[in-house]
PDB file of C-alpha atoms in Angstrom:
ATOM      1  CA  MET A 876     116.601 107.162  86.519  1.00 51.00           C
ATOM      2  CA  ALA A 877     114.505 110.222  85.613  1.00 54.00           C
ATOM      3  CA  LYS A 878     112.212 111.427  88.344  1.00 65.00           C
ATOM      4  CA  ARG A 879     108.567 111.925  87.452  1.00 79.00           C
ATOM      5  CA  GLU A 880     107.332 115.495  87.805  1.00 88.00           C
ATOM      6  CA  PHE A 881     103.801 116.695  87.156  1.00 91.00           C
ATOM      7  CA  GLY A 882     104.416 120.390  86.802  1.00 93.00           C
ATOM      8  CA  GLN A 883     101.686 121.264  89.301  1.00 95.00           C
ATOM      9  CA  TYR A 884     102.032 123.247  92.514  1.00 94.00           C
ATOM     10  CA  CYS A 885      99.833 120.872  94.502  1.00 96.00           C
ATOM     11  CA  GLY A 886     100.359 118.849  97.670  1.00 95.00           C
ATOM     12  CA  LEU A 887      98.986 115.668  96.111  1.00 94.00           C
ATOM     13  CA  ALA A 888     101.185 116.069  93.047  1.00 94.00           C
ATOM     14  CA  ARG A 889     104.241 116.532  95.250  1.00 93.00           C
ATOM     15  CA  ALA A 890     103.336 113.489  97.373  1.00 95.00           C
ATOM     16  CA  VAL A 891     103.007 111.308  94.275  1.00 94.00           C
ATOM     17  CA  GLU A 892     106.344 112.608  92.985  1.00 94.00           C
ATOM     18  CA  ILE A 893     107.963 111.481  96.259  1.00 93.00           C
ATOM     19  CA  VAL A 894     106.263 108.146  96.956  1.00 94.00           C
ATOM     20  CA  GLY A 895     104.218 107.378  93.848  1.00 93.00           C
ATOM     21  CA  GLU A 896     106.869 105.502  91.917  1.00 92.00           C
ATOM     22  CA  ARG A 897     106.519 101.734  91.674  1.00 93.00           C
ATOM     23  CA  TRP A 898     107.444  99.846  94.866  1.00 96.00           C
ATOM     24  CA  ALA A 899     107.878 103.000  96.969  1.00 97.00           C
ATOM     25  CA  LEU A 900     104.769 102.518  99.101  1.00 97.00           C
ATOM     26  CA  LEU A 901     105.586  98.855  99.718  1.00 97.00           C
ATOM     27  CA  ILE A 902     109.040  99.865 100.958  1.00 98.00           C
ATOM     28  CA  ILE A 903     107.336 102.366 103.267  1.00 98.00           C
ATOM     29  CA  ARG A 904     104.894  99.659 104.403  1.00 97.00           C
ATOM     30  CA  ASP A 905     107.777  97.440 105.477  1.00 97.00           C
ATOM     31  CA  LEU A 906     109.614 100.294 107.185  1.00 97.00           C
ATOM     32  CA  LEU A 907     106.461 101.158 109.134  1.00 96.00           C
ATOM     33  CA  VAL A 908     106.894  97.778 110.831  1.00 95.00           C
ATOM     34  CA  GLY A 909     110.474  98.616 111.793  1.00 94.00           C
ATOM     35  CA  PRO A 910     113.997  99.444 110.556  1.00 95.00           C
ATOM     36  CA  ARG A 911     115.353  97.163 107.840  1.00 96.00           C
ATOM     37  CA  ARG A 912     118.723  96.298 106.391  1.00 96.00           C
ATOM     38  CA  TYR A 913     118.938  96.394 102.604  1.00 97.00           C
ATOM     39  CA  THR A 914     118.861  92.575 102.526  1.00 96.00           C
ATOM     40  CA  ASP A 915     115.770  92.554 104.773  1.00 95.00           C
ATOM     41  CA  LEU A 916     113.971  94.859 102.351  1.00 96.00           C
ATOM     42  CA  ARG A 917     115.091  92.716  99.429  1.00 96.00           C
ATOM     43  CA  ASN A 918     113.866  89.528 101.113  1.00 93.00           C
ATOM     44  CA  GLY A 919     110.536  91.118 102.016  1.00 92.00           C
ATOM     45  CA  LEU A 920     110.012  92.264  98.420  1.00 95.00           C
ATOM     46  CA  PRO A 921     111.379  89.270  96.505  1.00 92.00           C
ATOM     47  CA  LYS A 922     110.186  90.487  93.088  1.00 94.00           C
ATOM     48  CA  ILE A 923     111.752  93.961  93.260  1.00 96.00           C
ATOM     49  CA  PRO A 924     114.778  94.426  90.967  1.00 96.00           C
ATOM     50  CA  THR A 925     117.826  95.437  93.000  1.00 96.00           C
ATOM     51  CA  ASN A 926     118.410  98.566  90.906  1.00 96.00           C
ATOM     52  CA  ILE A 927     114.831  99.706  91.582  1.00 96.00           C
ATOM     53  CA  LEU A 928     115.170  99.111  95.329  1.00 97.00           C
ATOM     54  CA  SER A 929     118.399 101.111  95.420  1.00 97.00           C
ATOM     55  CA  ALA A 930     116.848 103.915  93.344  1.00 95.00           C
ATOM     56  CA  ARG A 931     113.717 104.145  95.506  1.00 96.00           C
ATOM     57  CA  LEU A 932     115.769 104.278  98.702  1.00 97.00           C
ATOM     58  CA  LYS A 933     118.015 107.016  97.299  1.00 96.00           C
ATOM     59  CA  GLU A 934     115.011 109.032  96.125  1.00 95.00           C
ATOM     60  CA  MET A 935     113.252 108.782  99.461  1.00 96.00           C
ATOM     61  CA  GLU A 936     116.448 109.588 101.356  1.00 97.00           C
ATOM     62  CA  ALA A 937     116.845 112.719  99.232  1.00 95.00           C
ATOM     63  CA  ALA A 938     113.225 113.658  99.984  1.00 95.00           C
ATOM     64  CA  GLY A 939     113.731 113.253 103.740  1.00 97.00           C
ATOM     65  CA  VAL A 940     111.362 110.296 104.010  1.00 98.00           C
ATOM     66  CA  VAL A 941     113.972 107.599 104.745  1.00 98.00           C
ATOM     67  CA  GLN A 942     117.283 107.755 106.583  1.00 98.00           C
ATOM     68  CA  ARG A 943     120.170 105.370 107.190  1.00 96.00           C
ATOM     69  CA  ARG A 944     121.458 104.488 110.637  1.00 94.00           C
ATOM     70  CA  VAL A 945     124.344 102.323 111.824  1.00 93.00           C
ATOM     71  CA  LEU A 946     123.375  99.892 114.571  1.00 89.00           C
ATOM     72  CA  PRO A 947     125.570  99.761 117.698  1.00 88.00           C
ATOM     73  CA  ARG A 948     128.339  97.181 117.861  1.00 84.00           C
ATOM     74  CA  PRO A 949     128.704  94.242 117.729  1.00 84.00           C
ATOM     75  CA  ASP A 950     126.072  94.283 114.959  1.00 80.00           C
ATOM     76  CA  GLY A 951     127.246  97.411 113.174  1.00 81.00           C
ATOM     77  CA  SER A 952     124.796  96.899 110.286  1.00 90.00           C
ATOM     78  CA  VAL A 953     123.370  99.782 108.306  1.00 94.00           C
ATOM     79  CA  VAL A 954     119.587  99.925 108.501  1.00 96.00           C
ATOM     80  CA  TYR A 955     117.008 102.037 106.714  1.00 98.00           C
ATOM     81  CA  GLU A 956     114.249 103.621 108.745  1.00 98.00           C
ATOM     82  CA  LEU A 957     111.547 106.221 108.323  1.00 98.00           C
ATOM     83  CA  THR A 958     112.172 109.759 109.464  1.00 98.00           C
ATOM     84  CA  ASP A 959     109.488 111.598 111.444  1.00 98.00           C
ATOM     85  CA  TYR A 960     108.368 113.023 108.088  1.00 98.00           C
ATOM     86  CA  GLY A 961     108.194 109.502 106.669  1.00 98.00           C
ATOM     87  CA  ARG A 962     106.247 108.134 109.636  1.00 97.00           C
ATOM     88  CA  ASP A 963     103.605 110.776 108.976  1.00 97.00           C
ATOM     89  CA  LEU A 964     102.639 108.596 106.003  1.00 97.00           C
ATOM     90  CA  GLU A 965     101.288 105.856 108.276  1.00 96.00           C
ATOM     91  CA  GLU A 966      97.694 107.080 108.354  1.00 95.00           C
ATOM     92  CA  ALA A 967      97.617 107.544 104.578  1.00 96.00           C
ATOM     93  CA  VAL A 968      99.140 104.091 104.003  1.00 96.00           C
ATOM     94  CA  MET A 969      96.605 102.514 106.357  1.00 94.00           C
ATOM     95  CA  HIS A 970      93.671 104.202 104.611  1.00 95.00           C
ATOM     96  CA  LEU A 971      94.982 103.220 101.184  1.00 94.00           C
ATOM     97  CA  SER A 972      95.491  99.640 102.376  1.00 93.00           C
ATOM     98  CA  ARG A 973      91.900  99.428 103.646  1.00 90.00           C
ATOM     99  CA  TRP A 974      90.627 100.821 100.369  1.00 92.00           C
ATOM    100  CA  GLY A 975      92.671  98.327  98.354  1.00 91.00           C
ATOM    101  CA  ALA A 976      91.574  95.396 100.531  1.00 87.00           C
ATOM    102  CA  ARG A 977      88.044  95.797  99.164  1.00 85.00           C
ATOM    103  CA  SER A 978      89.369  94.626  95.779  1.00 87.00           C
ATOM    104  CA  LEU A 979      91.588  91.787  96.986  1.00 86.00           C
ATOM    105  CA  GLY A 980      89.413  88.802  96.157  1.00 81.00           C
ATOM    106  CA  GLU A 981      91.359  85.527  95.973  1.00 84.00           C
ATOM    107  CA  PRO A 982      95.162  85.568  95.669  1.00 87.00           C
ATOM    108  CA  ARG A 983      96.420  85.736  92.101  1.00 89.00           C
ATOM    109  CA  PRO A 984      98.855  83.058  90.919  1.00 92.00           C
ATOM    110  CA  GLY A 985     102.296  83.735  92.323  1.00 89.00           C
ATOM    111  CA  GLU A 986     101.147  86.262  94.916  1.00 90.00           C
ATOM    112  CA  ILE A 987     102.714  85.869  98.359  1.00 89.00           C
ATOM    113  CA  VAL A 988     101.878  86.980 101.881  1.00 92.00           C
ATOM    114  CA  THR A 989     104.688  88.585 103.868  1.00 94.00           C
ATOM    115  CA  PRO A 990     104.996  89.050 107.632  1.00 94.00           C
ATOM    116  CA  ALA A 991     105.196  92.845 107.240  1.00 94.00           C
ATOM    117  CA  SER A 992     101.991  92.975 105.191  1.00 94.00           C
ATOM    118  CA  MET A 993     100.174  90.889 107.797  1.00 95.00           C
ATOM    119  CA  VAL A 994     101.448  92.995 110.702  1.00 96.00           C
ATOM    120  CA  LEU A 995     100.001  96.081 109.024  1.00 95.00           C
ATOM    121  CA  ALA A 996      96.791  94.177 108.252  1.00 94.00           C
ATOM    122  CA  MET A 997      96.429  93.347 111.942  1.00 96.00           C
ATOM    123  CA  ARG A 998      97.022  96.965 112.913  1.00 96.00           C
ATOM    124  CA  ASN A 999      94.533  98.064 110.291  1.00 94.00           C
ATOM    125  CA  THR A1000      91.720  95.737 111.365  1.00 95.00           C
ATOM    126  CA  PHE A1001      92.249  96.066 115.122  1.00 97.00           C
ATOM    127  CA  ARG A1002      89.176  97.277 116.995  1.00 96.00           C
ATOM    128  CA  PRO A1003      90.218  98.774 120.337  1.00 96.00           C
ATOM    129  CA  GLU A1004      86.646  98.933 121.624  1.00 96.00           C
ATOM    130  CA  ALA A1005      86.213  95.181 121.060  1.00 95.00           C
ATOM    131  CA  ALA A1006      89.492  94.500 122.874  1.00 96.00           C
ATOM    132  CA  ALA A1007      88.526  96.290 126.078  1.00 93.00           C
ATOM    133  CA  GLY A1008      89.358  94.049 129.031  1.00 94.00           C
ATOM    134  CA  LEU A1009      91.173  91.481 126.869  1.00 95.00           C
ATOM    135  CA  ALA A1010      94.730  90.398 127.636  1.00 96.00           C
ATOM    136  CA  ALA A1011      95.890  87.837 125.081  1.00 97.00           C
ATOM    137  CA  ARG A1012      98.984  86.895 123.102  1.00 98.00           C
ATOM    138  CA  TYR A1013      98.503  85.454 119.621  1.00 98.00           C
ATOM    139  CA  GLU A1014     100.911  83.782 117.225  1.00 98.00           C
ATOM    140  CA  VAL A1015      99.721  83.256 113.658  1.00 98.00           C
ATOM    141  CA  ARG A1016     101.417  80.835 111.267  1.00 97.00           C
ATOM    142  CA  MET A1017     100.587  81.011 107.574  1.00 96.00           C
ATOM    143  CA  GLY A1018     103.126  78.596 106.142  1.00 93.00           C
ATOM    144  CA  GLU A1019     106.500  80.319 106.389  1.00 92.00           C
ATOM    145  CA  THR A1020     104.847  83.618 107.255  1.00 95.00           C
ATOM    146  CA  VAL A1021     104.736  84.001 111.035  1.00 97.00           C
ATOM    147  CA  PHE A1022     103.655  87.042 113.016  1.00 97.00           C
ATOM    148  CA  HIS A1023     102.230  87.834 116.428  1.00 98.00           C
ATOM    149  CA  MET A1024     100.011  90.197 118.362  1.00 98.00           C
ATOM    150  CA  ARG A1025      99.909  91.202 122.007  1.00 98.00           C
ATOM    151  CA  VAL A1026      96.550  92.645 123.050  1.00 98.00           C
ATOM    152  CA  ALA A1027      96.228  94.383 126.402  1.00 96.00           C
ATOM    153  CA  ASP A1028      92.974  96.133 127.316  1.00 87.00           C
ATOM    154  CA  GLY A1029      92.340  97.937 124.045  1.00 92.00           C
ATOM    155  CA  ALA A1030      95.986  98.330 122.982  1.00 96.00           C
ATOM    156  CA  LEU A1031      97.834  96.345 120.318  1.00 97.00           C
ATOM    157  CA  ASN A1032     101.481  95.500 119.805  1.00 97.00           C
ATOM    158  CA  ALA A1033     101.993  93.538 116.587  1.00 97.00           C
ATOM    159  CA  GLY A1034     105.258  92.250 115.169  1.00 96.00           C
ATOM    160  CA  GLU A1035     106.944  89.766 112.902  1.00 96.00           C
ATOM    161  CA  GLY A1036     108.085  86.309 113.938  1.00 96.00           C
ATOM    162  CA  PRO A1037     106.962  83.799 116.578  1.00 97.00           C
ATOM    163  CA  LEU A1038     105.835  84.544 120.122  1.00 96.00           C
ATOM    164  CA  PRO A1039     107.142  81.882 122.530  1.00 93.00           C
ATOM    165  CA  ASP A1040     104.658  82.737 125.306  1.00 92.00           C
ATOM    166  CA  ALA A1041     101.575  82.897 123.054  1.00 97.00           C
ATOM    167  CA  ASP A1042      98.213  82.092 124.662  1.00 97.00           C
ATOM    168  CA  LEU A1043      96.863  80.945 121.299  1.00 98.00           C
ATOM    169  CA  VAL A1044      98.700  79.683 118.226  1.00 98.00           C
ATOM    170  CA  ILE A1045      96.713  79.873 114.986  1.00 98.00           C
ATOM    171  CA  GLU A1046      97.801  77.834 111.955  1.00 98.00           C
ATOM    172  CA  THR A1047      95.925  78.707 108.802  1.00 96.00           C
ATOM    173  CA  GLY A1048      96.054  79.925 105.227  1.00 93.00           C
ATOM    174  CA  MET A1049      93.871  82.511 103.530  1.00 90.00           C
ATOM    175  CA  ALA A1050      90.953  81.199 105.609  1.00 92.00           C
ATOM    176  CA  ILE A1051      92.000  83.751 108.210  1.00 93.00           C
ATOM    177  CA  LYS A1052      90.527  86.445 105.960  1.00 92.00           C
ATOM    178  CA  ALA A1053      87.170  84.627 105.893  1.00 92.00           C
ATOM    179  CA  VAL A1054      87.161  84.408 109.695  1.00 95.00           C
ATOM    180  CA  MET A1055      88.014  88.095 110.070  1.00 94.00           C
ATOM    181  CA  ALA A1056      85.347  89.038 107.513  1.00 91.00           C
ATOM    182  CA  GLY A1057      82.690  86.977 109.298  1.00 92.00           C
ATOM    183  CA  GLU A1058      82.211  84.730 106.275  1.00 93.00           C
ATOM    184  CA  ILE A1059      82.742  81.660 108.469  1.00 95.00           C
ATOM    185  CA  THR A1060      82.664  81.384 112.235  1.00 96.00           C
ATOM    186  CA  PRO A1061      85.779  80.438 114.192  1.00 96.00           C
ATOM    187  CA  ALA A1062      84.091  77.178 115.199  1.00 95.00           C
ATOM    188  CA  GLU A1063      83.357  76.336 111.546  1.00 96.00           C
ATOM    189  CA  ALA A1064      86.915  77.171 110.554  1.00 96.00           C
ATOM    190  CA  VAL A1065      88.297  74.780 113.178  1.00 96.00           C
ATOM    191  CA  ALA A1066      85.747  72.063 112.404  1.00 96.00           C
ATOM    192  CA  THR A1067      86.633  72.071 108.689  1.00 96.00           C
ATOM    193  CA  GLY A1068      90.383  72.142 109.347  1.00 96.00           C
ATOM    194  CA  ALA A1069      90.785  75.539 107.689  1.00 96.00           C
ATOM    195  CA  VAL A1070      92.194  76.766 110.985  1.00 97.00           C
ATOM    196  CA  ARG A1071      94.154  74.757 113.539  1.00 97.00           C
ATOM    197  CA  ILE A1072      94.742  76.088 117.014  1.00 97.00           C
ATOM    198  CA  GLU A1073      96.840  75.404 120.078  1.00 97.00           C
ATOM    199  CA  GLY A1074      95.286  76.964 123.147  1.00 96.00           C
ATOM    200  CA  ASP A1075      91.906  78.187 124.365  1.00 93.00           C
ATOM    201  CA  PRO A1076      89.272  78.095 121.570  1.00 93.00           C
ATOM    202  CA  ALA A1077      87.519  81.051 123.213  1.00 95.00           C
ATOM    203  CA  LEU A1078      90.497  83.199 122.291  1.00 97.00           C
ATOM    204  CA  LEU A1079      89.846  82.475 118.611  1.00 97.00           C
ATOM    205  CA  GLU A1080      86.327  83.834 119.067  1.00 96.00           C
ATOM    206  CA  ARG A1081      87.801  86.981 120.608  1.00 96.00           C
ATOM    207  CA  PHE A1082      90.338  87.188 117.779  1.00 97.00           C
ATOM    208  CA  ALA A1083      87.503  87.327 115.241  1.00 96.00           C
ATOM    209  CA  GLU A1084      85.844  90.124 117.217  1.00 96.00           C
ATOM    210  CA  VAL A1085      88.988  92.161 117.762  1.00 97.00           C
ATOM    211  CA  PHE A1086      90.498  91.802 114.274  1.00 96.00           C
ATOM    212  CA  ALA A1087      87.517  92.280 112.012  1.00 92.00           C
ATOM    213  CA  ILE A1088      87.265  93.309 108.378  1.00 87.00           C
TER     214      ILE A1088
END
């Protein structure tokens, strides 16, 4: 697959040559959440052709953005992870994600929500100043997409999957975006059934303050 070159001695041009090809930034998004096996990347990007995934990984390995690592036994799997150079993309990816979120609107037909995309969304909308003094563990279920957040006095740890010791479990759909954007109050969301909770309702109020669009 021919690599795109712009013929310009420019930092932006070089960056786009490295990570501007289709799917590259979404692969980086998922790797920002944590190391992934090839099958994990494939499952997280179900519409990516396998030849494109392989090509993007090879290109970014060659550029020093991604590296492979063998996990210790008994697992022994090969995982892809970002290098230090690759992790330097986090701030740019976060800014680009915030910019793109302004044009999201309603989901298009066939569009899905993945745990990795929601973990980054939580990191992106987290307001440390609003979380001062808060210690809470959240699990969010959006159909098959499940992710969690641990908030401890202005610090956030967000990850994929369930959280067995969650203080509040939130079951919802895209209504979570309306709550985070202040379009409906947490109380209204619960009253209409757009959001279902298990735990202290006051923690949903804090959620809307701490994770705000």
